[in-house]
Amino acid sequence: MQWFVDSPLLTLFFCLGVGALVGRIPLGPVSFGPAGALFVALALSAIEPDVELPAIVTNLSLCVFCYMVGIAAGPSFISAIRTGWKPVLVSVVAIFAMAGAALGLGKALGFDIGTIAGAFAGAGTATAALGAVQQQLAGDGEIPPEPAIGYAVAYPITVLLTILACAYLIGVGRRRPTAEDREKVAPIVIRTLEVVGEPNLTVHALAERYDAVVSRLTRDGRTVVAHDAEPLAAGDLLTVTAREDVVDHLVSDLGRQTADEAWLDRSAIDFRRIILSNRSHVGRPLHQLRLEERFDAVVSRVRRGDVDLIATPDLVLQSGDRLRVTAPRDRLADVATDLGDSERTAGDINPIGLGLGLTIGLLLAFVEIPMPGGGTLVLGTATAPLIAGVVLGALGRTGPIVWTLPGNVTNTLNQFTLMVFLVAVGTGAGDGLVTALGDDGLELVLLGLAISAAHALVCVFALRTLLQFGTARALGGLTGSQLNPAPYAYAMGKVPDQRVALGYAVLFPVSMIIKVFLAQIMVVYF
């Protein structure tokens, strides 16, 4: 044990490695994922209280983690507020219900505000909120252990309860399916459509009306790249990329599907996936690349992470996007050169954007916001980088500076810094956790149960009963508001529907930011 005391690096990587193994252990439908690192660190520091990591490790990991969350959430944050306000409102109500349960029962049981706010963060699986609470309570640089204790007890409880809530939603959906439950999200397909009659449409008008992309046009046996201004005529064969239901709609309106797949002939017009790694194009909408004008090329689909997107003209491109490009065979090399097509460059961490963005966030950390009643809200190195990341992620780029990071880089930094922060938290709270469980173990469990149940009950009732969401959207709303990846993975395993992923992605950034601010307000006022 003395080796761990003498070597913080040994402590850090031991807890990371063993914690990752613990996080993968299946406990029925539950596994703890990144939180395994927290529990190993808590156990290690309970055995040897002198084990600890330097404060700089805690601060560095927390600010980078929060900034990564903000950068990833930024592009969808405004859209979530504007277009998905109903589930956002449900999430807000559920989070306030959590806060009310935490304060009401926590005060009744005699817990201090640090334990209560920590339990709120743990029940919301909001690690950034835990960091914000610790900073708000820190005096003379000393971080109190109580928030981490509340977090550690509430975290596994909320994972289990949220999975049970997911199981309930799935069961209800099977017993009493809604019209939405009977609908299936159509996959993106490529089909050849033969135009019957005169549609009085150009390629651009068809694409705009039906949310589709026409990449090739075959007329009189000759296949060319489909240009936006080209008028359509009877007998034209169109290579269309769209959702399957959109293709069915096109067929019923304009013609018939044909077995003559002209796009399979790649002798003159070819296609390939090209990686976007040219930074001059990152953060810009697709139409600004002027690929048709410059290379006689059309982009039909964009693969981002594990998701395929229809290549609409206003789609904002990100580094690492894989664009399916159709062009004359002899121009594809030129298109690849222009887009970059480099895995290595696409995986660059963008040190300029990362460094300047975190600088802005850490300057905001000095801001103190006066609150009614004399309290002060300190943004700190958790909330300030989160806010900066959301704003800069939404902007995408400012002149030559690209703020966003490739998706794989964001995910890697996010996971690594989250686990490092959880290790840092755990090594400072293990001894206190043992004492707390010995003195107030039952009360702490009851507090975690009450907070988690408040969130689950509000979400299940509002999403399923009030909003009449189908199972997939209800699961997305519940898990996105909760934030924890374990219930989300469980939901996706049981209901592999893109609407689960979409609901999770829409609510995650909103819920995270609300929990961070609300946790700090609890500390300031209570």
Coordinates of N, CA and C in Angstrom, one line a residue, residues 149-300:
I149 N -19.2 11.3 -1.3 CA -19.9 10.2 -0.5 C -21.3 10.1 -1.0
G150 N -22.0 11.2 -1.1 CA -23.4 11.2 -1.5 C -23.5 10.7 -3.0
Y151 N -22.5 11.1 -3.8 CA -22.5 10.7 -5.2 C -22.3 9.2 -5.3
A152 N -21.3 8.7 -4.6 CA -21.0 7.2 -4.7 C -22.2 6.3 -4.2
V153 N -22.9 6.8 -3.2 CA -24.1 6.0 -2.8 C -25.2 6.0 -3.8
A154 N -25.5 7.2 -4.3 CA -26.7 7.4 -5.1 C -26.5 6.9 -6.5
Y155 N -25.2 6.9 -7.0 CA -25.0 6.5 -8.4 C -25.5 5.1 -8.8
P156 N -25.1 4.0 -8.0 CA -25.6 2.7 -8.4 C -27.1 2.5 -8.3
I157 N -27.6 3.2 -7.3 CA -29.1 3.1 -7.1 C -29.8 3.7 -8.3
T158 N -29.4 4.8 -8.8 CA -30.1 5.4 -9.9 C -29.9 4.6 -11.2
V159 N -28.8 3.9 -11.4 CA -28.6 3.0 -12.5 C -29.6 1.9 -12.5
L160 N -29.8 1.3 -11.4 CA -30.7 0.2 -11.2 C -32.2 0.7 -11.4
L161 N -32.5 1.8 -10.7 CA -33.9 2.2 -10.9 C -34.2 2.7 -12.3
T162 N -33.3 3.3 -13.0 CA -33.6 3.8 -14.3 C -33.7 2.6 -15.3
I163 N -33.0 1.6 -15.1 CA -33.1 0.4 -15.9 C -34.5 -0.3 -15.7
L164 N -34.9 -0.3 -14.4 CA -36.2 -0.8 -14.1 C -37.3 0.0 -14.7
A165 N -37.1 1.4 -14.8 CA -38.1 2.2 -15.4 C -38.1 2.0 -16.9
C166 N -36.9 1.7 -17.5 CA -36.9 1.4 -18.9 C -37.6 0.1 -19.2
A167 N -37.4 -0.9 -18.3 CA -38.1 -2.2 -18.5 C -39.6 -2.0 -18.4
Y168 N -40.1 -1.1 -17.5 CA -41.5 -0.9 -17.4 C -42.0 -0.2 -18.7
L169 N -41.3 0.7 -19.3 CA -41.8 1.4 -20.5 C -41.8 0.3 -21.7
I170 N -40.8 -0.6 -21.7 CA -40.8 -1.6 -22.8 C -42.0 -2.5 -22.6
G171 N -42.3 -2.9 -21.4 CA -43.4 -3.8 -21.1 C -44.7 -3.1 -21.5
V172 N -44.9 -1.9 -21.1 CA -46.2 -1.2 -21.4 C -46.3 -1.0 -22.9
G173 N -45.2 -0.8 -23.6 CA -45.3 -0.6 -25.1 C -45.7 -1.9 -25.7
R174 N -45.3 -3.0 -25.2 CA -45.7 -4.3 -25.8 C -47.1 -4.6 -25.5
R175 N -47.6 -4.3 -24.3 CA -49.0 -4.6 -23.9 C -50.0 -3.6 -24.5
R176 N -49.6 -2.3 -24.6 CA -50.5 -1.3 -25.1 C -49.7 -0.5 -26.1
P177 N -49.4 -1.0 -27.3 CA -48.6 -0.2 -28.3 C -49.4 1.0 -28.8
T178 N -48.7 2.1 -29.0 CA -49.3 3.2 -29.6 C -49.1 3.2 -31.1
A179 N -49.7 4.1 -31.8 CA -49.5 4.2 -33.3 C -48.0 4.4 -33.6
E180 N -47.3 5.2 -32.7 CA -45.9 5.5 -32.9 C -45.1 4.2 -32.7
D181 N -45.5 3.3 -31.8 CA -44.8 2.1 -31.5 C -44.9 1.2 -32.8
R182 N -46.0 1.3 -33.5 CA -46.1 0.4 -34.7 C -45.3 0.9 -35.9
E183 N -44.9 2.2 -35.8 CA -44.1 2.8 -36.9 C -42.6 2.3 -36.7
K184 N -41.9 2.1 -37.8 CA -40.5 1.8 -37.8 C -39.8 2.9 -38.5
V185 N -38.6 3.2 -38.0 CA -37.8 4.2 -38.6 C -37.1 3.6 -39.9
A186 N -37.5 4.2 -41.0 CA -37.0 3.7 -42.3 C -35.5 3.9 -42.4
P187 N -34.8 2.9 -42.9 CA -33.4 3.1 -43.2 C -33.1 3.9 -44.4
I188 N -31.9 4.5 -44.5 CA -31.5 5.2 -45.7 C -31.1 4.2 -46.8
V189 N -31.7 4.3 -48.0 CA -31.5 3.4 -49.1 C -31.1 4.2 -50.4
I190 N -30.5 3.4 -51.3 CA -30.3 3.9 -52.7 C -31.2 3.2 -53.6
R191 N -32.0 3.9 -54.4 CA -32.9 3.2 -55.3 C -32.9 4.0 -56.7
T192 N -33.2 3.3 -57.7 CA -33.3 3.9 -59.1 C -34.8 4.1 -59.4
L193 N -35.2 5.3 -59.7 CA -36.6 5.7 -60.0 C -36.7 6.1 -61.4
E194 N -37.7 5.5 -62.1 CA -38.0 6.0 -63.5 C -39.1 7.0 -63.5
V195 N -38.9 8.1 -64.0 CA -39.9 9.2 -64.0 C -40.9 8.9 -65.1
V196 N -42.2 8.9 -64.7 CA -43.3 8.7 -65.6 C -44.1 10.0 -65.8
G197 N -44.3 10.5 -67.0 CA -45.0 11.8 -67.2 C -44.0 12.9 -67.0
E198 N -44.5 14.1 -67.1 CA -43.7 15.3 -66.9 C -43.9 15.9 -65.5
P199 N -42.9 15.8 -64.7 CA -43.0 16.2 -63.3 C -43.0 17.7 -63.0
N200 N -42.5 18.5 -64.0 CA -42.3 19.9 -63.9 C -41.4 20.2 -62.7
L201 N -40.4 19.5 -62.5 CA -39.4 19.7 -61.4 C -38.0 19.7 -61.9
T202 N -37.2 20.4 -61.2 CA -35.7 20.3 -61.4 C -35.2 19.3 -60.4
V203 N -34.0 18.9 -60.6 CA -33.3 18.0 -59.6 C -33.3 18.7 -58.2
H204 N -33.0 20.0 -58.1 CA -33.0 20.7 -56.8 C -34.4 20.7 -56.2
A205 N -35.4 21.0 -57.0 CA -36.7 21.1 -56.5 C -37.2 19.7 -55.9
L206 N -36.9 18.7 -56.6 CA -37.2 17.3 -56.1 C -36.5 17.1 -54.8
A207 N -35.2 17.3 -54.7 CA -34.5 17.1 -53.5 C -35.0 17.9 -52.3
E208 N -35.4 19.1 -52.6 CA -35.9 20.0 -51.5 C -37.3 19.6 -51.1
R209 N -38.1 19.2 -52.0 CA -39.5 18.8 -51.6 C -39.5 17.5 -50.9
Y210 N -38.7 16.5 -51.2 CA -38.8 15.2 -50.7 C -37.7 14.8 -49.7
D211 N -36.8 15.8 -49.4 CA -35.7 15.5 -48.5 C -34.9 14.3 -49.0
A212 N -34.5 14.4 -50.2 CA -33.7 13.3 -50.9 C -32.6 13.9 -51.6
V213 N -31.6 13.1 -52.0 CA -30.5 13.5 -52.8 C -30.5 12.7 -54.1
V214 N -30.5 13.4 -55.3 CA -30.4 12.7 -56.6 C -28.9 12.8 -57.0
S215 N -28.2 11.7 -57.1 CA -26.8 11.8 -57.4 C -26.5 11.5 -58.9
R216 N -27.3 10.7 -59.6 CA -27.1 10.4 -61.0 C -28.4 10.5 -61.8
L217 N -28.3 10.9 -63.0 CA -29.4 10.9 -64.0 C -29.0 10.2 -65.2
T218 N -29.8 9.3 -65.6 CA -29.6 8.5 -66.9 C -30.7 8.9 -67.9
R219 N -30.3 9.4 -69.0 CA -31.2 9.8 -70.1 C -30.7 9.3 -71.4
D220 N -31.6 8.6 -72.1 CA -31.2 8.1 -73.4 C -29.9 7.2 -73.4
G221 N -29.8 6.5 -72.3 CA -28.7 5.5 -72.1 C -27.4 6.1 -71.7
R222 N -27.4 7.5 -71.4 CA -26.2 8.1 -70.9 C -26.4 8.6 -69.5
T223 N -25.4 8.2 -68.6 CA -25.5 8.5 -67.2 C -24.5 9.7 -66.9
V224 N -25.0 10.7 -66.2 CA -24.2 11.8 -65.8 C -24.5 12.1 -64.3
V225 N -23.7 13.0 -63.7 CA -24.0 13.5 -62.4 C -25.2 14.4 -62.5
A226 N -26.1 14.2 -61.5 CA -27.4 15.0 -61.5 C -27.1 16.4 -61.0
H227 N -27.3 17.4 -61.9 CA -27.0 18.8 -61.5 C -28.3 19.4 -61.0
D228 N -28.2 20.3 -60.0 CA -29.4 20.9 -59.4 C -30.3 21.5 -60.4
A229 N -29.8 22.2 -61.4 CA -30.7 23.0 -62.3 C -31.3 22.2 -63.4
E230 N -31.0 20.9 -63.5 CA -31.4 20.1 -64.6 C -32.9 19.8 -64.5
P231 N -33.7 20.1 -65.5 CA -35.2 19.8 -65.5 C -35.4 18.3 -65.7
L232 N -36.3 17.7 -65.0 CA -36.6 16.3 -65.1 C -37.6 16.0 -66.3
A233 N -37.4 14.9 -66.9 CA -38.3 14.6 -68.1 C -38.7 13.1 -68.0
A234 N -39.8 12.8 -68.7 CA -40.3 11.4 -68.7 C -39.3 10.5 -69.2
G235 N -39.1 9.3 -68.5 CA -38.2 8.3 -68.9 C -36.8 8.5 -68.3
D236 N -36.6 9.6 -67.5 CA -35.3 9.7 -66.8 C -35.2 8.7 -65.7
L237 N -34.0 8.1 -65.6 CA -33.7 7.2 -64.5 C -32.9 8.0 -63.4
L238 N -33.4 8.1 -62.2 CA -32.8 8.9 -61.2 C -32.2 7.9 -60.1
T239 N -31.0 8.1 -59.7 CA -30.4 7.4 -58.6 C -30.7 8.3 -57.3
V240 N -31.5 7.8 -56.5 CA -32.0 8.6 -55.3 C -31.5 7.9 -54.0
T241 N -31.0 8.8 -53.1 CA -30.6 8.4 -51.8 C -31.6 9.1 -50.8
A242 N -32.3 8.3 -50.0 CA -33.3 8.9 -49.1 C -33.8 7.8 -48.2
R243 N -34.6 8.1 -47.2 CA -35.2 7.1 -46.3 C -36.1 6.3 -47.2
E244 N -36.3 5.0 -46.8 CA -37.1 4.1 -47.6 C -38.5 4.6 -47.7
D245 N -39.1 5.2 -46.7 CA -40.5 5.7 -46.8 C -40.5 6.9 -47.8
V246 N -39.5 7.7 -47.8 CA -39.5 8.8 -48.8 C -39.4 8.3 -50.2
V247 N -38.6 7.2 -50.4 CA -38.5 6.6 -51.8 C -39.9 6.1 -52.2
D248 N -40.6 5.5 -51.3 CA -41.9 5.0 -51.6 C -42.9 6.1 -52.0
H249 N -42.7 7.2 -51.3 CA -43.5 8.4 -51.6 C -43.2 9.0 -53.0
L250 N -41.9 9.0 -53.3 CA -41.4 9.5 -54.6 C -42.0 8.6 -55.7
V251 N -41.9 7.3 -55.5 CA -42.4 6.3 -56.5 C -43.9 6.6 -56.7
S252 N -44.7 6.8 -55.7 CA -46.1 7.0 -55.9 C -46.5 8.3 -56.6
D253 N -45.6 9.3 -56.4 CA -45.9 10.6 -56.9 C -45.3 10.8 -58.4
L254 N -44.2 10.2 -58.7 CA -43.5 10.6 -59.9 C -43.3 9.4 -60.9
G255 N -43.3 8.2 -60.5 CA -43.0 7.2 -61.4 C -43.0 5.8 -60.8
R256 N -42.0 5.0 -61.2 CA -41.9 3.7 -60.7 C -40.5 3.3 -60.4
Q257 N -40.3 2.3 -59.5 CA -39.0 1.9 -59.2 C -38.6 0.9 -60.3
T258 N -37.4 0.9 -60.7 CA -36.9 0.1 -61.8 C -35.8 -0.8 -61.3
A259 N -35.7 -2.0 -61.9 CA -34.6 -2.9 -61.6 C -33.4 -2.6 -62.3
D260 N -33.4 -1.6 -63.2 CA -32.2 -1.2 -64.0 C -31.4 -0.2 -63.1
E261 N -30.5 -0.8 -62.3 CA -29.7 0.0 -61.4 C -28.5 0.6 -62.1
A262 N -28.8 1.8 -62.7 CA -27.7 2.4 -63.5 C -26.5 2.8 -62.7
W263 N -26.7 3.0 -61.4 CA -25.6 3.4 -60.6 C -24.5 2.3 -60.4
L264 N -24.9 1.1 -60.7 CA -23.9 0.0 -60.6 C -22.9 0.0 -61.7
D265 N -23.2 0.7 -62.8 CA -22.2 0.9 -63.8 C -21.3 2.1 -63.5
R266 N -20.0 1.7 -63.1 CA -19.1 2.7 -62.6 C -18.0 3.1 -63.6
S267 N -18.2 2.8 -64.9 CA -17.2 3.0 -65.9 C -17.0 4.5 -66.1
A268 N -18.0 5.3 -66.1 CA -17.9 6.8 -66.3 C -18.1 7.6 -65.1
I269 N -19.2 7.3 -64.4 CA -19.6 8.0 -63.2 C -19.3 7.0 -62.0
D270 N -18.5 7.4 -61.1 CA -18.1 6.5 -60.0 C -18.5 7.2 -58.6
F271 N -18.3 6.4 -57.6 CA -18.6 6.9 -56.2 C -17.6 6.3 -55.2
R272 N -17.4 7.0 -54.1 CA -16.6 6.4 -53.1 C -16.8 7.3 -51.8
R273 N -16.4 6.7 -50.7 CA -16.4 7.5 -49.4 C -15.1 8.2 -49.2
I274 N -15.2 9.5 -48.9 CA -14.0 10.3 -48.7 C -14.1 11.0 -47.4
I275 N -13.0 10.9 -46.6 CA -12.9 11.4 -45.3 C -12.7 12.9 -45.3
L276 N -13.5 13.7 -44.6 CA -13.2 15.2 -44.6 C -12.2 15.4 -43.5
S277 N -11.0 15.9 -43.9 CA -9.9 16.2 -43.0 C -9.4 17.6 -43.3
N278 N -9.8 18.2 -44.4 CA -9.4 19.6 -44.7 C -10.0 20.6 -43.8
R279 N -9.3 21.2 -42.9 CA -9.8 22.1 -41.9 C -10.5 23.3 -42.5
S280 N -10.2 23.7 -43.7 CA -10.9 24.9 -44.3 C -12.4 24.6 -44.6
H281 N -12.7 23.3 -44.6 CA -14.1 23.0 -44.9 C -14.9 22.6 -43.6
V282 N -14.2 22.3 -42.5 CA -14.8 21.9 -41.3 C -15.6 23.1 -40.7
G283 N -16.8 22.8 -40.2 CA -17.7 23.8 -39.6 C -18.5 24.6 -40.6
R284 N -18.4 24.2 -41.9 CA -19.1 24.9 -42.9 C -20.3 24.0 -43.4
P285 N -21.4 24.6 -43.9 CA -22.5 23.8 -44.5 C -22.0 23.2 -45.8
L286 N -22.6 22.1 -46.2 CA -22.1 21.4 -47.4 C -22.2 22.2 -48.6
H287 N -23.2 23.1 -48.8 CA -23.3 23.8 -50.0 C -22.2 24.8 -50.3
Q288 N -21.5 25.2 -49.2 CA -20.4 26.2 -49.3 C -19.2 25.5 -50.0
L289 N -19.1 24.2 -50.0 CA -18.0 23.5 -50.7 C -18.0 23.6 -52.2
R290 N -19.2 23.9 -52.8 CA -19.4 24.1 -54.2 C -18.8 22.9 -55.0
L291 N -19.1 21.7 -54.6 CA -18.5 20.5 -55.2 C -19.0 20.3 -56.6
E292 N -20.3 20.6 -56.8 CA -20.9 20.5 -58.1 C -20.2 21.4 -59.1
E293 N -20.1 22.7 -58.7 CA -19.5 23.7 -59.6 C -18.0 23.4 -59.9
R294 N -17.3 23.0 -58.9 CA -15.8 22.8 -59.0 C -15.4 21.5 -59.6
F295 N -16.2 20.4 -59.2 CA -15.7 19.1 -59.6 C -16.8 18.2 -60.3
D296 N -18.0 18.8 -60.6 CA -19.1 18.1 -61.1 C -19.4 16.9 -60.2
A297 N -19.4 17.1 -58.9 CA -19.6 16.1 -57.9 C -20.8 16.4 -57.0
V298 N -21.4 15.3 -56.5 CA -22.6 15.3 -55.6 C -22.3 14.5 -54.4
V299 N -22.6 15.0 -53.2 CA -22.6 14.2 -52.0 C -24.0 13.7 -51.6
S300 N -24.1 12.4 -51.5 CA -25.5 11.9 -51.2 C -25.7 11.5 -49.8

